[in-house]
């Protein structure tokens, strides 16, 4: 019998499971996909917002500002990749300037420590690639960017070292209340638990429906499409560029990434199919045109791919973070759209307060803080590289030449406690295949290494999930 079962391995479920792993509780995390963090958490801008945008006195505002603080606090303990970029919100005419001033007021009200207006000249000096027709910017130095799914891996690696049990390929299909516990049925098996944390992202309303008679919120999925520019454009922008926000979204942004790439997007389109992560010519054209209103000479020729993510927006408008009215110890963390990545550590903190306010929680005495991760090979000095190659010679074999990923790093990511044996899983963990050739060179090498390490035939290695092999059969010896 578990004390808590967390449903969903996105950033919200991962932070929740990590917080719960600090207490004397038996906790499991169930994920329907074959890998962690494949929902909204793999397809967003990666921005740790300062908190200038959410409406005053909402959970979104409060937890966004707190989340921004917590990412800094946990950075060392969890090896969180953070790039402290700062951000500009750009105004183009006098009316915009008025809105910029209201945003500044809102930022201060929400608790953002630094938010100030800069003139056109000051802004252009900092960011020469801004379009010249701006009239001023709101500067937000506390804005940062992270690499969201790496945060999940680190959280779950640490939580697993503290007793968390993770079950992939387990889609929750039914929840039943039995006496004083809940019976969760998945496509694979059954779990008995005293408590449930519903962190199922765009499916959080459907999971809620399995146990609630009155559905407290429903998801209105909103798709956002992006261009990914190769890291050779690193330096084109230092900061995140936001246009003025609309009711619909924060608008199309230009976002430098932790690894040097730049994301251009997203748009915001309400869709009916929650799983529809296709990109469209129309959506991408819109993104391109909107981006060109912010910055000049955007290096679109360095575009290496496009992608889309689906936001878990809801009719509730704020995050829906509540215990069920009729089912004790069932907590819904629903409707977590933007700024959910930023707010996730604060959502987990809020969850623990909700639980501890009603049910006693006792801290573990043998809780292990995160063991520091080694730096990627690519980021080492020449001296450090040669020392490492002497100790582990497979670091001398570069498998992904675009992102400088070594054979030893790929082996480590296959065998890690939160490892993977798929091509996409290795790409998520090491960036092999994330560069300009998009795996054209290294994919077949990664496939061979996985097969060798897992003692499988190459035809058994999947690209993404069960039944997605790249190779069908051998054509020659
Ligand atoms: C285009 C876009 C841009 C965004 N940009 C930002 C940004 O820059 N900054 C920011 O702060 N926020 C941003 N967000 C919001 C942020 O990405 C989300 O709020 C956050 O990722 C939500 O995490 P989650 O864990 O709730 O959901 P998810 O990451 O979607 O995780 C839910 C998990 O539950 C699993 N699941 C679902 N149903 C079941 C089931 N029945 N059984 C088992 N498992 C199940 C899913 O497979 C998934 O892994 C953006 C979102 C989008 C889509």
Coordinates of C-alpha atoms and ligand atoms in Angstrom, one line a residue:
X1 CA 0.0 0.0 0.0
X2 CA 1.4 3.4 -1.0
X3 CA 0.9 6.6 1.0
X4 CA 0.8 8.6 -2.2
X5 CA 0.7 7.9 -5.9
X6 CA 1.7 10.8 -8.2
X7 CA 0.1 10.6 -11.6
X8 CA 2.3 12.3 -14.3
X9 CA 6.1 12.8 -14.6
X10 CA 6.0 16.4 -16.0
X11 CA 7.7 19.2 -14.0
X12 CA 4.7 19.4 -11.6
X13 CA 4.6 15.7 -10.9
X14 CA 8.4 15.5 -10.6
X15 CA 8.6 18.4 -8.1
X16 CA 5.7 16.9 -6.1
X17 CA 7.3 13.4 -6.0
X18 CA 10.6 15.0 -5.0
X19 CA 9.1 16.9 -2.2
X20 CA 7.1 13.9 -1.0
X21 CA 10.3 11.8 -1.0
X22 CA 11.7 13.9 1.8
X23 CA 9.1 12.4 4.2
X24 CA 8.5 9.0 5.8
X25 CA 6.1 8.0 3.0
X26 CA 5.9 5.2 0.5
X27 CA 5.4 7.0 -2.9
X28 CA 5.0 5.9 -6.5
X29 CA 4.9 7.9 -9.7
X30 CA 2.9 6.6 -12.6
X31 CA 3.6 7.8 -16.2
X32 CA 1.6 6.7 -19.2
X33 CA 4.5 7.3 -21.7
X34 CA 7.6 5.2 -22.2
X35 CA 9.8 8.1 -21.0
X36 CA 9.6 10.9 -18.4
X37 CA 8.4 14.4 -19.1
X38 CA 7.0 13.9 -22.6
X39 CA 4.0 16.2 -22.1
X40 CA 3.9 20.0 -21.9
X41 CA 7.3 19.8 -20.0
X42 CA 9.1 18.8 -23.2
X43 CA 7.6 21.4 -25.4
X44 CA 7.7 24.9 -24.0
X45 CA 9.9 28.0 -24.0
X46 CA 11.9 27.0 -20.9
X47 CA 11.5 30.4 -19.3
X48 CA 11.6 30.9 -15.6
X49 CA 9.5 34.0 -15.7
X50 CA 10.0 36.8 -13.2
X51 CA 6.2 37.1 -12.5
X52 CA 5.4 40.4 -14.2
X53 CA 2.5 39.0 -16.3
X54 CA 0.0 36.9 -14.2
X55 CA -3.0 38.8 -12.8
X56 CA -2.6 40.2 -9.3
X57 CA -3.7 38.0 -6.3
X58 CA -3.8 34.8 -8.3
X59 CA -2.0 31.6 -7.5
X60 CA -0.3 32.0 -10.9
X61 CA 1.2 35.3 -9.7
X62 CA 2.2 34.2 -6.2
X63 CA 3.6 30.8 -7.2
X64 CA 5.4 32.2 -10.2
X65 CA 7.4 34.7 -8.1
X66 CA 8.1 32.0 -5.5
X67 CA 9.0 29.4 -8.1
X68 CA 11.6 31.8 -9.6
X69 CA 13.2 32.1 -6.1
X70 CA 13.1 28.4 -5.6
X71 CA 14.9 27.5 -8.8
X72 CA 17.8 29.7 -7.6
X73 CA 17.7 28.0 -4.2
X74 CA 17.7 24.5 -5.6
X75 CA 20.1 25.1 -8.4
X76 CA 23.2 23.7 -6.6
X77 CA 21.5 20.8 -4.8
X78 CA 19.7 19.6 -7.9
X79 CA 22.3 20.6 -10.6
X80 CA 19.6 22.7 -12.3
X81 CA 20.7 24.2 -15.6
X82 CA 19.9 27.9 -15.3
X83 CA 21.0 30.8 -17.6
X84 CA 20.3 34.1 -16.0
X85 CA 19.3 36.0 -19.1
X86 CA 16.9 38.7 -17.9
X87 CA 14.2 39.8 -20.2
X88 CA 12.8 42.8 -22.1
X89 CA 9.1 43.5 -22.7
X90 CA 9.1 45.7 -25.8
X91 CA 6.9 48.8 -26.4
X92 CA 6.4 50.2 -29.9
X93 CA 4.2 53.3 -29.3
X94 CA 3.0 55.7 -26.7
X95 CA -0.1 53.5 -25.8
X96 CA 2.3 50.6 -25.4
X97 CA 4.3 52.7 -23.0
X98 CA 1.3 53.1 -20.8
X99 CA 0.7 49.3 -20.8
X100 CA 4.4 48.9 -20.0
X101 CA 4.0 51.1 -16.9
X102 CA 1.0 49.0 -15.8
X103 CA 3.0 45.9 -16.2
X104 CA 5.8 47.4 -14.1
X105 CA 3.2 48.2 -11.4
X106 CA 1.9 44.7 -11.6
X107 CA 5.4 43.2 -11.4
X108 CA 6.0 45.2 -8.2
X109 CA 2.6 44.2 -6.8
X110 CA 3.3 40.6 -7.5
X111 CA 6.6 40.7 -5.6
X112 CA 9.1 40.9 -8.5
X113 CA 12.1 42.6 -7.0
X114 CA 13.5 44.2 -10.1
X115 CA 11.4 45.7 -12.9
X116 CA 12.3 49.0 -14.5
X117 CA 11.7 50.9 -17.7
X118 CA 14.6 51.6 -20.1
X119 CA 14.6 54.1 -22.9
X120 CA 15.0 53.1 -26.5
X121 CA 18.7 54.1 -26.5
X122 CA 19.4 52.2 -23.4
X123 CA 17.6 49.1 -24.7
X124 CA 19.4 49.2 -28.1
X125 CA 22.7 49.5 -26.4
X126 CA 22.0 46.2 -24.5
X127 CA 20.3 44.4 -27.4
X128 CA 21.4 45.8 -30.7
X129 CA 19.2 43.4 -32.6
X130 CA 16.0 44.9 -31.3
X131 CA 14.0 46.6 -34.1
X132 CA 14.7 50.4 -34.2
X133 CA 11.1 51.4 -34.0
X134 CA 10.7 50.6 -30.3
X135 CA 10.0 53.4 -27.8
X136 CA 11.1 51.7 -24.5
X137 CA 11.3 48.4 -22.7
X138 CA 10.4 46.9 -19.3
X139 CA 13.6 45.3 -18.1
X140 CA 13.2 42.1 -15.9
X141 CA 16.6 41.0 -14.7
X142 CA 15.3 38.0 -12.7
X143 CA 14.0 36.2 -15.7
X144 CA 16.0 33.0 -16.5
X145 CA 15.9 30.0 -18.8
X146 CA 16.2 26.3 -17.9
X147 CA 16.2 23.0 -19.7
X148 CA 12.9 21.6 -18.3
X149 CA 13.1 17.9 -18.8
X150 CA 16.7 17.7 -17.4
X151 CA 15.2 19.3 -14.2
X152 CA 12.7 16.4 -14.1
X153 CA 15.5 13.8 -14.6
X154 CA 17.5 15.3 -11.7
X155 CA 14.5 15.5 -9.4
X156 CA 13.4 11.9 -10.1
X157 CA 16.9 10.6 -9.8
X158 CA 17.2 12.2 -6.4
X159 CA 13.7 11.2 -5.4
X160 CA 14.4 7.6 -6.5
X161 CA 17.6 7.5 -4.3
X162 CA 15.2 8.5 -1.5
X163 CA 12.8 5.7 -2.1
X164 CA 10.4 6.9 -4.9
X165 CA 9.2 4.1 -7.2
X166 CA 8.7 5.2 -10.9
X167 CA 6.5 3.2 -13.2
X168 CA 6.6 4.1 -16.9
X169 CA 4.2 2.8 -19.5
X170 CA 1.4 2.9 -16.8
X171 CA -1.6 4.8 -18.0
X172 CA -4.1 5.4 -15.2
X173 CA -7.5 4.3 -16.7
X174 CA -9.6 4.0 -13.6
X175 CA -9.7 5.1 -9.9
X176 CA -12.0 3.5 -7.3
X177 CA -12.5 4.4 -3.7
X178 CA -12.4 1.2 -1.5
X179 CA -12.9 1.6 2.3
X180 CA -10.0 3.8 3.4
X181 CA -7.9 3.6 0.3
X182 CA -8.0 4.1 -3.5
X183 CA -7.5 1.4 -6.1
X184 CA -5.8 2.8 -9.2
X185 CA -6.0 0.7 -12.3
X186 CA -3.5 1.2 -15.1
X187 CA -3.2 -0.5 -18.5
X188 CA -0.5 -2.7 -16.8
X189 CA -1.6 -3.4 -13.2
X190 CA -3.2 -2.1 -10.1
X191 CA -1.9 0.2 -7.2
X192 CA -3.4 0.6 -3.8
X193 CA -2.8 3.9 -2.2
X194 CA -4.1 6.2 0.6
X195 CA -3.5 9.4 -1.3
X196 CA -3.3 10.6 -5.0
X197 CA -1.6 13.6 -6.6
X198 CA -3.2 14.3 -10.0
X199 CA -0.5 16.0 -12.0
X200 CA -1.6 14.7 -15.4
X201 CA -1.2 18.0 -17.4
X202 CA -3.6 18.3 -20.3
X203 CA -5.3 15.1 -19.0
X204 CA -5.7 16.3 -15.4
X205 CA -9.4 16.9 -16.0
X206 CA -9.8 13.3 -17.3
X207 CA -8.0 11.8 -14.4
X208 CA -10.1 14.0 -12.1
X209 CA -13.3 12.7 -13.8
X210 CA -12.3 9.1 -12.8
X211 CA -13.0 9.9 -9.1
X212 CA -15.0 13.2 -8.9
X213 CA -18.7 13.4 -9.5
X214 CA -18.7 17.1 -10.1
X215 CA -15.7 18.0 -12.3
X216 CA -14.2 21.1 -10.8
X217 CA -12.4 22.2 -14.0
X218 CA -12.0 21.3 -17.6
X219 CA -9.0 21.7 -19.9
X220 CA -9.1 23.9 -23.0
X221 CA -6.0 22.7 -24.9
X222 CA -4.0 25.5 -26.5
X223 CA -1.2 24.7 -29.0
X224 CA 1.9 26.7 -29.4
X225 CA 4.4 26.3 -32.3
X226 CA 8.1 27.1 -32.5
X227 CA 11.2 27.4 -34.6
X228 CA 14.5 26.1 -33.1
X229 CA 17.5 28.0 -34.2
X230 CA 20.9 26.2 -34.0
X231 CA 23.3 27.2 -31.2
X232 CA 25.6 28.8 -33.7
X233 CA 23.4 31.9 -33.3
X234 CA 24.3 32.1 -29.6
X235 CA 24.9 35.8 -28.8
X236 CA 22.4 37.2 -31.3
X237 CA 20.3 38.0 -28.2
X238 CA 21.2 38.0 -24.5
X239 CA 17.7 38.3 -23.1
X240 CA 14.3 36.9 -23.6
X241 CA 12.2 39.3 -25.7
X242 CA 8.5 39.5 -24.9
X243 CA 6.0 41.6 -26.8
X244 CA 3.2 43.2 -24.8
X245 CA 1.0 40.3 -23.5
X246 CA -2.6 39.9 -24.8
X247 CA -5.5 38.2 -23.1
X248 CA -4.8 35.1 -25.1
X249 CA -1.1 34.6 -24.2
X250 CA 2.3 36.2 -23.6
X251 CA 2.7 36.5 -27.4
X252 CA 5.5 35.3 -29.7
X253 CA 8.8 35.4 -27.9
X254 CA 12.5 35.1 -28.8
X255 CA 14.2 33.0 -26.1
X256 CA 17.9 32.2 -25.8
X257 CA 18.2 28.7 -24.4
X258 CA 20.6 27.2 -21.9
X259 CA 22.5 25.4 -24.7
X260 CA 22.8 28.5 -26.9
X261 CA 19.9 27.8 -29.3
X262 CA 17.2 30.4 -29.7
X263 CA 13.5 29.5 -29.7
X264 CA 11.1 31.6 -31.7
X265 CA 7.5 31.2 -30.7
X266 CA 4.9 30.2 -29.6
X267 CA 1.5 31.1 -31.0
X268 CA -1.6 30.2 -29.0
X269 CA -4.3 28.2 -30.8
X270 CA -7.2 26.5 -29.1
X271 CA -7.5 23.0 -30.5
X272 CA -9.8 20.1 -29.9
X273 CA -7.3 17.2 -29.8
X274 CA -5.1 17.4 -26.7
X275 CA -2.5 15.2 -28.4
X276 CA -2.1 17.3 -31.6
X277 CA 1.5 18.5 -31.5
X278 CA 1.7 19.0 -35.3
X279 CA 3.1 22.3 -36.6
X280 CA 1.3 24.1 -39.4
X281 CA 2.5 26.4 -42.2
X282 CA -0.1 29.0 -41.0
X283 CA 1.0 28.9 -37.4
X284 CA 4.7 29.1 -38.2
X285 CA 4.1 32.0 -40.6
X286 CA 2.3 33.8 -37.9
X287 CA 5.2 33.2 -35.4
X288 CA 7.7 34.4 -38.0
X289 CA 5.8 37.6 -38.7
X290 CA 5.2 38.4 -35.0
X291 CA 8.9 37.8 -34.2
X292 CA 10.0 40.1 -36.9
X293 CA 8.1 42.9 -35.2
X294 CA 10.5 42.6 -32.2
X295 CA 13.9 42.0 -33.7
X296 CA 15.8 42.6 -36.9
X297 CA 17.8 40.1 -39.0
X298 CA 16.5 37.1 -37.1
X299 CA 18.8 34.2 -38.3
X300 CA 16.0 32.0 -39.5
X301 CA 18.5 30.4 -41.9
X302 CA 19.8 28.6 -38.8
X303 CA 16.5 26.9 -38.2
X304 CA 17.1 23.3 -37.4
X305 CA 13.6 22.1 -36.6
X306 CA 10.0 23.1 -35.6
X307 CA 7.9 21.7 -32.8
X308 CA 4.6 22.3 -31.0
X309 CA 3.4 21.9 -27.4
X310 CA -0.1 21.9 -25.9
X311 CA -0.9 24.1 -22.9
X312 CA -3.2 22.7 -20.2
X313 CA -5.3 25.9 -20.0
X314 CA -8.6 25.6 -18.3
X315 CA -12.0 27.2 -17.7
X316 CA -10.9 27.9 -14.1
X317 CA -8.3 30.4 -15.4
X318 CA -6.0 30.2 -12.4
X319 CA -4.1 27.0 -11.4
X320 CA -6.6 24.5 -9.9
X321 CA -4.7 23.2 -6.8
X322 CA -7.1 21.7 -4.4
X323 CA -7.9 18.6 -2.3
X324 CA -11.0 16.8 -3.5
X325 CA -14.1 17.8 -1.6
X326 CA -15.4 14.3 -1.4
X327 CA -12.2 12.2 -1.6
X328 CA -9.7 12.8 1.2
X329 CA -6.0 12.9 0.3
X330 CA -6.8 13.2 -3.4
X331 CA -5.1 16.4 -4.7
X332 CA -5.7 17.9 -8.1
X333 CA -2.9 20.0 -9.6
X334 CA -4.8 20.8 -12.7
X335 CA -5.0 23.5 -15.3
X336 CA -1.3 24.2 -14.9
X337 CA -0.5 26.1 -18.1
X338 CA 2.0 28.9 -18.2
X339 CA 3.8 29.9 -15.9
X340 CA 3.6 26.3 -14.7
X341 CA 7.2 25.5 -15.4
X342 CA 8.3 28.4 -13.3
X343 CA 5.7 27.8 -10.6
X344 CA 6.3 24.0 -10.3
X345 CA 8.7 24.0 -7.3
X346 CA 6.3 26.4 -5.5
X347 CA 3.3 24.3 -6.5
X348 CA 5.0 21.4 -4.8
X349 CA 5.7 23.5 -1.7
X350 CA 2.1 24.6 -1.7
X351 CA 1.0 20.9 -2.0
X352 CA 3.1 19.9 1.0
X353 CA 1.5 22.7 3.0
X354 CA -2.0 21.6 2.1
X355 CA -1.2 18.0 3.1
X356 CA 0.7 18.9 6.3
X357 CA -2.1 21.2 7.3
X358 CA -4.4 18.2 7.6
X359 CA -2.3 15.0 7.9
X360 CA 0.9 14.7 9.9
X361 CA 4.1 14.5 7.8
X362 CA 7.4 13.3 9.3
X363 CA 10.7 14.1 7.7
X364 CA 13.1 11.3 6.8
X365 CA 16.2 11.2 9.0
X366 CA 18.3 9.6 6.2
X367 CA 17.2 11.9 3.4
X368 CA 20.0 12.2 0.8
X369 CA 20.5 15.5 -0.9
X370 CA 21.4 15.3 -4.6
X371 CA 24.8 14.1 -5.6
X372 CA 26.4 16.6 -7.9
X373 CA 26.3 15.8 -11.7
X374 CA 29.4 15.9 -13.7
X375 CA 29.8 18.7 -16.2
X376 CA 29.1 17.8 -19.9
X377 CA 32.4 16.9 -21.7
X378 CA 31.8 19.7 -24.1
X379 CA 32.0 22.3 -21.3
X380 CA 35.4 21.0 -19.8
X381 CA 38.7 22.7 -20.4
X382 CA 41.2 20.9 -22.7
X383 CA 43.2 19.8 -19.6
X384 CA 40.1 18.4 -17.9
X385 CA 39.1 16.7 -21.1
X386 CA 42.4 14.9 -21.5
X387 CA 42.4 13.9 -17.8
X388 CA 38.9 12.4 -18.2
X389 CA 39.9 10.6 -21.4
X390 CA 42.9 9.0 -19.6
X391 CA 40.5 7.8 -16.8
X392 CA 37.7 6.8 -19.1
X393 CA 38.9 6.3 -22.7
X394 CA 35.4 6.2 -24.3
X395 CA 35.2 9.9 -23.6
X396 CA 37.7 10.1 -26.4
X397 CA 35.1 8.9 -28.9
X398 CA 32.8 11.7 -30.0
X399 CA 29.6 10.3 -31.2
X400 CA 27.5 13.4 -31.8
X401 CA 29.8 15.9 -33.5
X402 CA 27.3 18.8 -33.5
X403 CA 26.8 18.7 -29.8
X404 CA 30.2 17.1 -28.8
X405 CA 28.6 14.1 -27.0
X406 CA 31.0 11.3 -26.1
X407 CA 30.4 7.5 -26.2
X408 CA 30.9 7.4 -22.4
X409 CA 28.2 10.0 -21.9
X410 CA 25.8 8.0 -24.0
X411 CA 26.6 4.8 -22.0
X412 CA 26.1 6.7 -18.7
X413 CA 22.7 8.0 -19.9
X414 CA 21.6 4.5 -20.8
X415 CA 22.6 3.0 -17.5
X416 CA 21.5 6.0 -15.2
X417 CA 18.8 5.4 -12.6
X418 CA 16.5 7.5 -14.8
X419 CA 18.1 6.2 -18.0
X420 CA 16.6 5.3 -21.4
X421 CA 17.1 2.8 -24.1
X422 CA 15.5 4.7 -27.0
X423 CA 17.0 7.1 -29.5
X424 CA 14.8 10.0 -28.4
X425 CA 15.4 9.2 -24.7
X426 CA 19.2 9.4 -25.3
X427 CA 18.8 12.7 -27.2
X428 CA 16.8 14.1 -24.3
X429 CA 19.5 13.1 -21.8
X430 CA 22.7 13.9 -23.8
X431 CA 21.7 16.1 -26.7
X432 CA 23.1 13.5 -29.2
X433 CA 21.0 14.3 -32.3
X434 CA 19.9 17.8 -31.1
X435 CA 22.4 19.7 -33.3
X436 CA 22.4 21.0 -36.8
X437 CA 22.3 17.6 -38.5
X438 CA 19.5 16.4 -36.3
X439 CA 21.0 13.0 -35.8
X440 CA 21.9 12.4 -39.5
X441 CA 25.4 11.4 -38.4
X442 CA 25.0 10.0 -34.9
X443 CA 21.6 8.3 -34.8
X444 CA 23.0 5.0 -36.2
X445 CA 25.9 5.1 -33.8
X446 CA 23.6 5.7 -30.8
X447 CA 21.5 2.8 -31.9
X448 CA 24.5 0.5 -32.0
X449 CA 25.6 1.6 -28.5
X450 CA 22.1 1.0 -27.1
X451 CA 21.9 -2.4 -28.6
X452 CA 25.4 -3.3 -27.3
X453 CA 24.7 -2.0 -23.8
X454 CA 21.3 -3.6 -23.5
X455 CA 22.3 -6.9 -25.2
X456 CA 19.6 -6.5 -27.8
X457 CA 19.4 -6.8 -31.6
X458 CA 19.5 -3.5 -33.4
X459 CA 16.1 -4.2 -34.9
X460 CA 14.7 -4.2 -31.3
X461 CA 15.9 -0.6 -30.5
X462 CA 13.0 1.9 -30.7
X463 CA 13.1 5.5 -31.7
X464 CA 10.6 6.6 -29.1
X465 CA 8.2 4.1 -27.6
X466 CA 7.3 0.4 -28.0
X467 CA 6.8 -0.5 -31.6
X468 CA 8.9 2.3 -33.2
X469 CA 12.0 0.6 -34.4
X470 CA 14.2 2.5 -36.9
X471 CA 15.6 -0.7 -38.4
X472 CA 13.1 -3.3 -39.7
X473 CA 15.5 -6.1 -40.7
X474 CA 19.1 -6.8 -41.7
X475 CA 19.8 -6.4 -45.4
X476 CA 23.4 -7.6 -45.4
X477 CA 25.9 -9.1 -42.9
Ligands
LIG1 C1 3.9 26.1 -25.8 C2 4.1 26.2 -24.3 C3 5.0 27.2 -23.8 C4 5.2 27.3 -22.4 N1 6.2 28.1 -22.0 C5 6.4 28.2 -20.6 C6 7.5 28.9 -20.1 O1 8.3 29.4 -20.9 N2 7.6 29.1 -18.8 C7 6.7 28.5 -17.9 O2 6.8 28.7 -16.7 N3 5.7 27.7 -18.4 C8 5.5 27.5 -19.7 N4 4.6 26.7 -20.2 C9 3.8 25.9 -19.2 C10 4.5 24.7 -18.7 O3 5.2 24.0 -19.7 C11 3.5 23.8 -18.0 O4 2.8 24.5 -17.1 C12 4.2 22.7 -17.3 O5 5.1 22.0 -18.1 C13 3.1 21.7 -16.7 O6 3.7 20.6 -16.2 P1 2.8 19.3 -15.8 O7 3.7 18.4 -15.1 O8 1.6 19.8 -15.1 O9 2.3 18.8 -17.2 P2 2.9 17.8 -18.2 O10 4.3 18.1 -18.5 O11 2.0 17.8 -19.4 O12 3.0 16.4 -17.5 C14 1.8 15.6 -17.4 C15 2.2 14.1 -17.4 O13 1.1 13.3 -17.1 C16 1.2 12.2 -17.9 N5 -0.2 11.6 -17.9 C17 -1.3 12.2 -18.4 N6 -2.4 11.4 -18.3 C18 -1.9 10.3 -17.6 C19 -2.5 9.1 -17.1 N7 -3.8 8.8 -17.3 N8 -1.7 8.1 -16.5 C20 -0.4 8.3 -16.3 N9 0.2 9.5 -16.8 C21 -0.5 10.4 -17.4 C22 1.6 12.7 -19.3 O14 2.1 11.7 -20.1 C23 2.7 13.7 -18.8 O15 3.9 13.2 -18.8 C24 4.4 26.5 -21.6 C25 3.5 25.5 -22.1 C26 3.4 25.3 -23.4 C27 2.6 24.2 -24.0

